[in-house]
């Protein structure tokens, strides 16, 4: 990961245009190729970003101090550097991924065992389907045969939707799986997370842990 703190302005040119006037900002260039621009007052959410796959060119077209980031759709993020205050690179290695608590792990096991809870005709492909950025909790197919990626949380918040969005971006590059849609499943889904998921075309499913456990008990009961 490369960390750059610089006074800069940022212009985005794509489906719409946006401009960030000159100010000190943090620029993150990650190993997956993504580039994001951060301020000091928005927690984890960037001011602007370019998701992978994309290319970064420094001093493009002979313009020293100008970074141009271009994605596969031809959209551009142009960063004009005025003063670089810090520039360092760090090797983070492969991330082990988020370790789920016992409830989330059990929810995943129960839902995989009773995948039809999501809808009639659903079939399981596998649990913990590995991607380059970590495992998808459940990969399955719906009644029409479309691939579905399911992210499971005990409490569904915006960061879980963001995580599933990143998985979907990667999975949809695989011609053997695409098109892949997502379902965000949790015992409780926060309103803001539901709005973001809906805006991104991701379905939401509220899981009743006790009911799923009851289904499991019924399955095992012989009389």
Coordinates of N, CA and C in Angstrom, one line a residue:
X1 N 0.8 -1.2 0.0 CA 0.0 0.0 0.0 C 0.9 1.3 0.0
X2 N 0.5 2.2 -0.8 CA 1.2 3.5 -0.9 C 0.4 4.6 -0.2
X3 N 1.0 5.3 0.7 CA 0.3 6.4 1.4 C 0.9 7.7 1.0
X4 N 0.1 8.6 0.4 CA 0.6 9.9 0.0 C -0.3 11.0 0.6
X5 N 0.3 11.9 1.4 CA -0.4 13.1 1.9 C 0.1 14.3 1.1
X6 N -0.9 14.9 0.4 CA -0.5 16.0 -0.5 C -1.6 17.1 -0.5
X7 N -1.1 18.3 -0.8 CA -2.1 19.3 -1.2 C -2.4 19.2 -2.6
X8 N -3.6 18.9 -3.0 CA -4.0 18.6 -4.3 C -5.4 19.0 -4.6
X9 N -5.7 19.0 -5.9 CA -7.1 19.1 -6.4 C -7.4 17.9 -7.2
X10 N -8.7 17.5 -7.3 CA -9.1 16.3 -7.9 C -10.3 16.5 -8.8
X11 N -10.2 16.0 -10.0 CA -11.3 16.1 -11.0 C -11.6 14.7 -11.5
X12 N -12.9 14.4 -11.5 CA -13.4 13.1 -12.0 C -14.2 13.4 -13.3
X13 N -13.9 12.6 -14.3 CA -14.6 12.7 -15.6 C -15.1 11.3 -16.0
X14 N -16.4 11.1 -16.0 CA -17.0 9.9 -16.4 C -18.4 10.0 -16.7
X15 N -19.3 9.2 -16.0 CA -20.7 9.3 -16.2 C -21.2 10.7 -15.8
X16 N -20.5 11.3 -14.9 CA -20.7 12.7 -14.4 C -19.4 13.3 -14.2
X17 N -19.4 14.5 -13.8 CA -18.1 15.2 -13.5 C -18.2 15.7 -12.0
X18 N -17.0 15.8 -11.4 CA -16.9 16.3 -10.0 C -15.6 16.9 -9.8
X19 N -15.5 17.9 -8.9 CA -14.3 18.6 -8.7 C -14.1 18.8 -7.2
X20 N -12.9 18.4 -6.7 CA -12.5 18.7 -5.4 C -11.4 19.8 -5.4
X21 N -11.7 21.0 -4.8 CA -10.7 22.1 -4.8 C -9.5 21.7 -4.0
X22 N -8.5 22.5 -4.2 CA -7.2 22.3 -3.5 C -7.3 22.2 -2.0
X23 N -6.7 21.2 -1.4 CA -6.7 21.0 0.0 C -5.8 19.9 0.4
X24 N -5.3 19.8 1.6 CA -4.4 18.6 2.0 C -5.3 17.4 2.1
X25 N -4.9 16.3 1.5 CA -5.6 15.1 1.5 C -4.7 13.8 1.6
X26 N -5.3 12.7 2.0 CA -4.6 11.4 2.0 C -5.0 10.7 0.7
X27 N -4.0 10.2 0.0 CA -4.3 9.3 -1.2 C -3.8 7.9 -0.9
X28 N -4.7 6.9 -1.1 CA -4.3 5.5 -0.9 C -4.2 4.8 -2.2
X29 N -3.1 4.2 -2.5 CA -3.0 3.4 -3.7 C -2.7 2.0 -3.2
X30 N -3.7 1.1 -3.4 CA -3.7 -0.3 -2.8 C -3.1 -1.3 -3.9
X31 N -2.7 -2.4 -3.4 CA -2.1 -3.4 -4.2 C -3.1 -4.0 -5.3
X32 N -4.4 -3.8 -5.0 CA -5.4 -4.3 -6.0 C -5.6 -3.3 -7.1
X33 N -4.9 -2.2 -7.1 CA -4.9 -1.2 -8.1 C -5.9 0.0 -7.8
X34 N -6.7 -0.1 -6.7 CA -7.6 0.9 -6.4 C -6.9 2.2 -5.9
X35 N -7.5 3.3 -6.2 CA -7.0 4.6 -5.7 C -8.1 5.4 -5.0
X36 N -7.9 5.8 -3.8 CA -9.0 6.6 -3.1 C -8.4 7.8 -2.5
X37 N -9.3 8.9 -2.4 CA -8.9 10.2 -1.9 C -9.6 10.4 -0.6
X38 N -8.9 10.7 0.5 CA -9.6 10.8 1.8 C -9.3 12.2 2.4
X39 N -10.3 12.7 3.2 CA -10.2 13.9 4.0 C -10.1 13.4 5.5
X40 N -10.0 14.4 6.4 CA -9.8 14.0 7.8 C -11.1 14.0 8.6
X41 N -12.2 14.0 7.9 CA -13.5 14.2 8.7 C -14.6 13.2 8.2
X42 N -14.3 12.2 7.5 CA -15.3 11.3 7.0 C -15.2 9.8 7.3
X43 N -14.5 9.6 8.5 CA -14.3 8.2 8.9 C -13.6 7.4 7.8
X44 N -14.2 6.3 7.4 CA -13.5 5.4 6.3 C -13.9 5.8 4.9
X45 N -15.0 6.6 4.7 CA -15.5 6.8 3.4 C -14.6 7.8 2.6
X46 N -14.2 7.5 1.4 CA -13.3 8.4 0.6 C -14.2 9.5 0.0
X47 N -13.5 10.6 -0.3 CA -14.1 11.7 -1.1 C -14.4 11.3 -2.5
X48 N -13.4 10.6 -3.1 CA -13.5 10.1 -4.4 C -12.6 8.9 -4.5
X49 N -12.9 8.0 -5.5 CA -12.1 6.8 -5.6 C -12.3 6.2 -7.0
X50 N -11.4 5.3 -7.4 CA -11.5 4.5 -8.6 C -11.2 3.1 -8.2
X51 N -12.2 2.2 -8.5 CA -12.1 0.8 -8.2 C -11.3 0.1 -9.2
X52 N -10.7 -1.0 -8.8 CA -10.0 -1.8 -9.8 C -10.9 -2.6 -10.8
X53 N -10.4 -2.9 -12.0 CA -9.1 -2.7 -12.5 C -8.9 -1.3 -13.0
X54 N -7.8 -0.7 -12.7 CA -7.6 0.7 -13.3 C -6.0 0.8 -13.4
X55 N -5.6 1.9 -14.1 CA -4.2 2.1 -14.2 C -3.9 3.5 -13.7
X56 N -2.7 3.7 -13.1 CA -2.3 5.0 -12.6 C -1.1 5.4 -13.3
X57 N -1.1 6.6 -13.9 CA 0.0 7.2 -14.6 C 0.4 8.5 -13.9
X58 N 1.6 8.6 -13.5 CA 2.2 9.8 -12.9 C 2.9 10.6 -14.0
X59 N 2.5 11.9 -14.1 CA 3.1 12.8 -15.1 C 2.6 12.4 -16.5
X60 N 1.3 12.0 -16.6 CA 0.8 11.6 -17.9 C 0.8 12.8 -18.8
X61 N 1.0 12.5 -20.1 CA 1.0 13.6 -21.2 C 2.0 14.7 -20.9
X62 N 3.1 14.3 -20.2 CA 4.2 15.3 -19.9 C 3.8 16.3 -18.8
X63 N 2.7 16.1 -18.1 CA 2.3 17.1 -17.1 C 2.9 16.6 -15.8
X64 N 4.0 17.2 -15.4 CA 4.6 16.8 -14.1 C 3.7 17.2 -12.9
X65 N 3.5 16.3 -12.0 CA 2.7 16.5 -10.8 C 1.2 16.2 -11.0
X66 N 0.9 15.6 -12.2 CA -0.5 15.2 -12.4 C -0.6 13.7 -12.5
X67 N -1.4 13.1 -11.7 CA -1.7 11.7 -11.7 C -3.0 11.5 -12.4
X68 N -3.0 10.5 -13.3 CA -4.2 10.2 -14.1 C -4.6 8.7 -13.8
X69 N -5.7 8.5 -13.3 CA -6.2 7.1 -13.0 C -7.3 6.8 -14.0
X70 N -7.2 5.7 -14.7 CA -8.2 5.4 -15.7 C -8.7 4.0 -15.5
X71 N -10.0 3.8 -15.5 CA -10.6 2.4 -15.3 C -10.9 1.9 -16.7
X72 N -11.4 0.6 -16.7 CA -11.7 -0.1 -17.9 C -12.8 0.6 -18.7
X73 N -13.7 1.4 -18.1 CA -14.7 2.1 -18.8 C -14.3 3.4 -19.4
X74 N -13.0 3.7 -19.2 CA -12.5 5.0 -19.7 C -12.7 6.2 -18.8
X75 N -13.3 6.0 -17.6 CA -13.5 7.1 -16.7 C -12.1 7.5 -16.1
X76 N -12.0 8.8 -15.8 CA -10.7 9.3 -15.3 C -10.8 10.0 -14.0
X77 N -9.8 9.8 -13.2 CA -9.6 10.5 -11.9 C -8.3 11.3 -12.1
X78 N -8.4 12.6 -12.1 CA -7.1 13.4 -12.4 C -6.8 14.1 -11.1
X79 N -5.6 13.8 -10.5 CA -5.1 14.4 -9.3 C -4.0 15.3 -9.6
X80 N -4.2 16.6 -9.3 CA -3.2 17.6 -9.6 C -2.4 17.9 -8.3
X81 N -1.2 17.5 -8.2 CA -0.4 17.7 -7.0 C 0.2 19.1 -6.9
X82 N 0.0 19.7 -5.8 CA 0.7 21.0 -5.6 C 1.9 20.9 -4.7
X83 N 1.7 20.1 -3.6 CA 2.8 19.9 -2.7 C 2.6 18.5 -2.0
X84 N 3.7 17.7 -2.1 CA 3.6 16.4 -1.5 C 4.3 16.4 -0.1
X85 N 3.5 16.1 0.9 CA 4.0 16.2 2.3 C 4.5 14.9 2.8
X86 N 4.0 13.8 2.2 CA 4.5 12.5 2.7 C 4.2 11.5 1.6
X87 N 5.2 10.6 1.4 CA 5.0 9.5 0.4 C 5.7 8.3 0.8
X88 N 5.0 7.2 1.2 CA 5.6 6.0 1.6 C 4.9 4.8 1.2
X89 N 5.6 3.7 1.0 CA 5.0 2.4 0.6 C 5.2 1.4 1.7
X90 N 4.2 0.5 1.9 CA 4.3 -0.5 2.9 C 3.7 -1.8 2.4
X91 N 4.4 -2.9 2.6 CA 3.9 -4.2 2.2 C 3.1 -4.8 3.3
X92 N 1.8 -5.0 3.1 CA 0.9 -5.5 4.1 C 0.8 -7.0 4.1
X93 N 1.0 -7.6 2.9 CA 0.9 -9.1 2.7 C -0.6 -9.4 2.6
X94 N -0.8 -10.7 2.6 CA -2.2 -11.3 2.4 C -2.9 -11.1 3.7
X95 N -4.1 -10.5 3.6 CA -4.9 -10.3 4.8 C -5.7 -11.6 5.2
X96 N -5.7 -12.0 6.4 CA -6.4 -13.3 6.8 C -7.9 -13.2 6.7
X97 N -8.4 -11.9 6.6 CA -9.8 -11.8 6.5 C -10.4 -11.6 7.9
X98 N -11.7 -11.2 7.9 CA -12.4 -11.0 9.1 C -12.8 -12.3 9.8
X99 N -12.4 -12.4 11.1 CA -12.8 -13.6 11.8 C -14.1 -13.3 12.5
X100 N -15.1 -14.1 12.1 CA -16.5 -13.9 12.5 C -16.6 -14.5 14.0
X101 N -17.6 -13.9 14.7 CA -17.9 -14.4 16.0 C -18.7 -15.7 15.8
X102 N -19.0 -16.4 17.0 CA -19.7 -17.6 16.9 C -21.0 -17.6 16.3
X103 N -21.8 -16.5 16.6 CA -23.1 -16.4 16.0 C -23.1 -16.3 14.5
X104 N -22.2 -15.5 14.0 CA -22.1 -15.3 12.5 C -21.7 -16.6 11.9
X105 N -20.7 -17.3 12.5 CA -20.3 -18.6 11.9 C -21.4 -19.6 11.9
X106 N -22.2 -19.6 13.0 CA -23.3 -20.6 13.1 C -24.4 -20.2 12.1
X107 N -24.6 -18.9 11.9 CA -25.6 -18.5 11.0 C -25.2 -18.9 9.6
X108 N -24.0 -18.8 9.2 CA -23.5 -19.3 7.9 C -23.7 -20.8 7.8
X109 N -23.4 -21.5 8.8 CA -23.6 -23.0 8.7 C -25.1 -23.4 8.6
X110 N -25.9 -22.7 9.4 CA -27.3 -23.0 9.3 C -27.9 -22.6 7.9
X111 N -27.6 -21.4 7.5 CA -28.2 -21.0 6.2 C -27.7 -21.8 5.0
X112 N -26.4 -22.2 5.0 CA -25.9 -23.1 4.0 C -26.7 -24.4 4.0
X113 N -27.0 -24.9 5.2 CA -27.7 -26.2 5.3 C -29.1 -26.1 4.8
X114 N -29.7 -24.9 5.0 CA -31.1 -24.6 4.6 C -31.1 -23.5 3.7
X115 N -30.4 -23.6 2.5 CA -30.3 -22.5 1.6 C -31.6 -22.1 1.0
X116 N -32.6 -23.0 1.0 CA -33.9 -22.6 0.5 C -34.6 -21.6 1.3
X117 N -34.1 -21.2 2.5 CA -34.6 -20.1 3.3 C -34.6 -18.8 2.5
X118 N -33.6 -18.7 1.6 CA -33.5 -17.5 0.8 C -34.6 -17.5 -0.3
X119 N -35.2 -18.6 -0.7 CA -36.2 -18.7 -1.7 C -36.3 -20.1 -2.3
X120 N -37.4 -20.4 -2.8 CA -37.6 -21.7 -3.5 C -36.6 -21.9 -4.6
X121 N -36.1 -23.1 -4.7 CA -35.2 -23.4 -5.9 C -33.7 -23.0 -5.7
X122 N -33.4 -22.4 -4.5 CA -32.0 -22.0 -4.3 C -31.2 -23.3 -4.0
X123 N -29.9 -23.4 -4.6 CA -29.0 -24.5 -4.3 C -27.7 -24.0 -4.0
X124 N -27.0 -24.7 -3.1 CA -25.7 -24.2 -2.6 C -24.6 -24.6 -3.5
X125 N -23.7 -23.7 -3.8 CA -22.4 -24.0 -4.5 C -21.4 -24.4 -3.5
X126 N -21.1 -23.4 -2.6 CA -20.2 -23.7 -1.5 C -20.2 -22.6 -0.5
X127 N -19.8 -23.0 0.7 CA -19.5 -22.0 1.8 C -18.0 -21.5 1.6
X128 N -17.8 -20.3 2.1 CA -16.4 -19.7 2.2 C -15.8 -19.8 0.8
X129 N -16.5 -19.3 -0.2 CA -15.9 -19.3 -1.6 C -14.8 -18.2 -1.7
X130 N -13.6 -18.7 -1.9 CA -12.4 -17.8 -1.8 C -12.3 -16.9 -3.0
X131 N -12.0 -15.6 -2.8 CA -11.7 -14.6 -3.8 C -10.3 -14.0 -3.4
X132 N -9.8 -13.2 -4.3 CA -8.5 -12.6 -4.0 C -8.5 -11.7 -2.8
X133 N -9.6 -11.2 -2.3 CA -9.7 -10.3 -1.2 C -10.3 -11.0 0.0
X134 N -10.6 -12.3 0.0 CA -11.2 -12.9 1.1 C -12.3 -13.8 0.7
X135 N -12.9 -14.6 1.6 CA -13.9 -15.6 1.3 C -15.3 -15.0 1.3
X136 N -16.1 -15.3 0.3 CA -17.5 -15.0 0.3 C -18.2 -16.0 1.2
X137 N -19.1 -15.5 2.1 CA -19.7 -16.5 3.1 C -20.4 -17.6 2.4
X138 N -21.3 -17.3 1.5 CA -22.0 -18.4 0.8 C -22.1 -18.0 -0.7
X139 N -21.8 -19.0 -1.6 CA -22.1 -18.8 -3.0 C -23.1 -19.8 -3.4
X140 N -24.2 -19.4 -4.0 CA -25.3 -20.3 -4.4 C -25.9 -19.9 -5.7
X141 N -27.0 -20.7 -6.1 CA -27.7 -20.3 -7.3 C -29.2 -20.2 -7.0
X142 N -29.9 -19.3 -7.7 CA -31.3 -19.2 -7.4 C -32.1 -20.1 -8.4
X143 N -33.4 -20.0 -8.3 CA -34.2 -20.9 -9.1 C -34.0 -20.8 -10.6
X144 N -33.5 -19.6 -11.1 CA -33.3 -19.4 -12.5 C -31.8 -19.7 -12.9
X145 N -31.0 -20.2 -11.9 CA -29.7 -20.6 -12.2 C -28.7 -19.5 -12.1
X146 N -29.1 -18.3 -11.7 CA -28.1 -17.2 -11.5 C -27.3 -17.3 -10.3
X147 N -26.0 -17.0 -10.4 CA -25.1 -17.1 -9.2 C -25.5 -15.9 -8.2
X148 N -25.5 -16.3 -6.9 CA -25.8 -15.4 -5.9 C -24.7 -15.4 -4.8
X149 N -24.1 -14.3 -4.4 CA -23.2 -14.2 -3.3 C -23.9 -13.7 -2.1
X150 N -23.7 -14.4 -1.0 CA -24.4 -14.0 0.3 C -23.4 -13.6 1.3
X151 N -23.5 -12.4 1.8 CA -22.7 -11.9 2.9 C -23.5 -11.9 4.2
X152 N -23.0 -12.6 5.3 CA -23.8 -12.8 6.5 C -23.2 -12.0 7.6
X153 N -24.0 -11.2 8.3 CA -23.6 -10.5 9.5 C -24.6 -10.7 10.6
X154 N -24.1 -10.5 11.9 CA -25.0 -10.6 13.0 C -25.8 -9.3 13.0
X155 N -25.1 -8.1 12.8 CA -25.7 -6.8 12.7 C -25.3 -6.2 11.4
X156 N -26.3 -6.0 10.5 CA -25.9 -5.5 9.1 C -25.8 -4.0 9.1
X157 N -24.5 -3.5 8.8 CA -24.3 -2.1 8.7 C -23.6 -1.8 7.4
X158 N -23.3 -0.5 7.1 CA -22.9 -0.1 5.8 C -21.6 -0.8 5.4
X159 N -20.7 -1.0 6.4 CA -19.4 -1.6 6.0 C -19.6 -3.1 5.4
X160 N -20.6 -3.8 5.9 CA -20.9 -5.1 5.3 C -21.4 -5.0 3.9
X161 N -22.2 -4.0 3.6 CA -22.6 -3.8 2.2 C -21.4 -3.4 1.3
X162 N -20.5 -2.6 1.8 CA -19.3 -2.3 1.1 C -18.4 -3.5 0.8
X163 N -18.4 -4.4 1.8 CA -17.6 -5.6 1.7 C -18.2 -6.5 0.6
X164 N -19.5 -6.7 0.6 CA -20.2 -7.5 -0.4 C -20.0 -6.8 -1.8
X165 N -20.1 -5.5 -1.9 CA -19.9 -4.8 -3.2 C -18.5 -5.2 -3.8
X166 N -17.5 -5.2 -2.9 CA -16.1 -5.5 -3.4 C -16.1 -7.0 -3.9
X167 N -16.7 -7.9 -3.2 CA -16.8 -9.3 -3.6 C -17.5 -9.4 -5.0
X168 N -18.6 -8.7 -5.2 CA -19.4 -8.8 -6.4 C -18.6 -8.2 -7.6
X169 N -17.8 -7.2 -7.4 CA -16.9 -6.6 -8.4 C -16.0 -7.7 -8.9
X170 N -15.4 -8.5 -8.0 CA -14.4 -9.5 -8.4 C -15.2 -10.7 -9.1
X171 N -16.2 -11.2 -8.4 CA -16.9 -12.4 -8.9 C -17.5 -12.1 -10.3
X172 N -17.9 -10.9 -10.6 CA -18.5 -10.6 -11.9 C -17.5 -10.6 -13.0
X173 N -16.2 -10.7 -12.7 CA -15.2 -10.8 -13.7 C -14.9 -12.2 -14.2
X174 N -15.5 -13.2 -13.4 CA -15.4 -14.6 -13.8 C -16.5 -15.0 -14.7
X175 N -16.2 -15.3 -16.0 CA -17.2 -15.6 -16.9 C -18.0 -16.9 -16.6
X176 N -17.4 -17.7 -15.7 CA -18.1 -19.0 -15.3 C -19.1 -18.7 -14.3
X177 N -19.1 -17.5 -13.6 CA -20.0 -17.2 -12.6 C -21.0 -16.1 -13.0
X178 N -20.5 -15.1 -13.7 CA -21.2 -13.9 -14.1 C -22.5 -14.3 -14.9
X179 N -23.6 -13.5 -14.7 CA -23.7 -12.4 -13.8 C -24.0 -12.9 -12.3
X180 N -23.4 -12.2 -11.4 CA -23.5 -12.5 -10.0 C -24.2 -11.4 -9.3
X181 N -25.3 -11.7 -8.6 CA -26.0 -10.7 -7.7 C -25.7 -11.0 -6.3
X182 N -26.1 -10.0 -5.4 CA -25.7 -10.2 -4.0 C -26.9 -10.2 -3.1
X183 N -26.8 -10.8 -2.0 CA -27.8 -10.8 -0.9 C -27.1 -10.5 0.4
X184 N -27.5 -9.4 1.1 CA -26.9 -9.0 2.4 C -27.8 -9.6 3.5
X185 N -27.4 -10.6 4.2 CA -28.2 -11.3 5.2 C -27.7 -11.0 6.6
X186 N -28.6 -10.7 7.5 CA -28.2 -10.4 8.9 C -29.4 -10.6 9.8
X187 N -29.1 -10.7 11.1 CA -30.2 -10.7 12.1 C -30.9 -9.4 12.2
X188 N -30.2 -8.3 12.0 CA -30.7 -7.0 12.0 C -30.0 -6.2 10.9
X189 N -30.7 -5.4 10.1 CA -30.1 -4.6 9.1 C -30.5 -3.2 9.3
X190 N -29.4 -2.3 9.5 CA -29.6 -0.9 9.8 C -30.3 -0.2 8.6
X191 N -31.1 0.8 8.8 CA -31.8 1.4 7.7 C -30.8 2.0 6.7
X192 N -29.7 2.6 7.1 CA -28.7 3.2 6.2 C -28.1 2.1 5.3
X193 N -27.9 0.9 5.9 CA -27.3 -0.2 5.1 C -28.3 -0.8 4.1
X194 N -29.6 -0.8 4.5 CA -30.6 -1.3 3.6 C -30.7 -0.3 2.4
X195 N -30.7 1.0 2.6 CA -30.8 2.0 1.6 C -29.6 1.8 0.6
X196 N -28.4 1.7 1.1 CA -27.2 1.5 0.3 C -27.3 0.2 -0.5
X197 N -27.7 -0.9 0.1 CA -27.8 -2.1 -0.6 C -28.8 -2.0 -1.7
X198 N -29.9 -1.4 -1.4 CA -31.0 -1.3 -2.5 C -30.5 -0.5 -3.6
X199 N -29.8 0.6 -3.3 CA -29.2 1.5 -4.4 C -28.2 0.8 -5.3
X200 N -27.6 -0.2 -4.7 CA -26.6 -1.0 -5.5 C -27.1 -2.3 -6.1
X201 N -28.4 -2.5 -6.0 CA -29.0 -3.7 -6.5 C -28.8 -4.9 -5.7
X202 N -28.5 -4.8 -4.4 CA -28.2 -5.9 -3.5 C -29.5 -6.2 -2.7
X203 N -29.9 -7.4 -2.7 CA -31.0 -7.8 -1.9 C -30.7 -7.9 -0.4
X204 N -31.7 -7.8 0.4 CA -31.5 -7.9 1.9 C -32.4 -9.0 2.4
X205 N -31.9 -9.8 3.4 CA -32.6 -10.9 4.0 C -32.4 -10.8 5.5
X206 N -33.4 -10.7 6.3 CA -33.3 -10.7 7.8 C -33.4 -12.1 8.2
X207 N -32.4 -12.6 9.0 CA -32.3 -14.0 9.4 C -32.8 -14.1 10.9
X208 N -33.7 -15.0 11.1 CA -34.1 -15.3 12.5 C -33.3 -16.5 13.0
X209 N -32.3 -16.1 13.9 CA -31.4 -17.1 14.4 C -32.1 -18.3 15.1
X210 N -33.0 -17.9 16.0 CA -33.8 -18.9 16.7 C -34.6 -19.8 15.8
X211 N -35.2 -19.2 14.8 CA -36.0 -20.0 13.8 C -35.1 -21.0 13.0
X212 N -33.9 -20.5 12.6 CA -33.0 -21.3 11.9 C -32.5 -22.5 12.8
X213 N -32.3 -22.2 14.0 CA -31.9 -23.3 14.9 C -33.0 -24.3 15.1
X214 N -34.3 -23.7 15.2 CA -35.4 -24.6 15.3 C -35.6 -25.5 14.1
X215 N -35.3 -25.0 12.9 CA -35.3 -25.8 11.7 C -34.3 -26.9 11.8
X216 N -33.1 -26.5 12.3 CA -32.1 -27.5 12.5 C -32.5 -28.6 13.4
X217 N -33.2 -28.2 14.5 CA -33.7 -29.2 15.5 C -34.7 -30.2 14.9
X218 N -35.6 -29.6 14.1 CA -36.7 -30.4 13.5 C -36.0 -31.4 12.5
X219 N -35.0 -30.9 11.8 CA -34.3 -31.8 10.8 C -33.7 -33.0 11.5
X220 N -33.2 -32.8 12.7 CA -32.5 -33.9 13.4 C -33.5 -34.8 14.2
X221 N -34.7 -34.3 14.5 CA -35.6 -35.1 15.3 C -36.1 -36.2 14.5
X222 N -36.1 -37.4 15.1 CA -36.6 -38.7 14.5 C -38.0 -39.0 14.8
X223 N -38.6 -38.4 15.8 CA -40.0 -38.7 16.2 C -40.6 -37.5 16.8

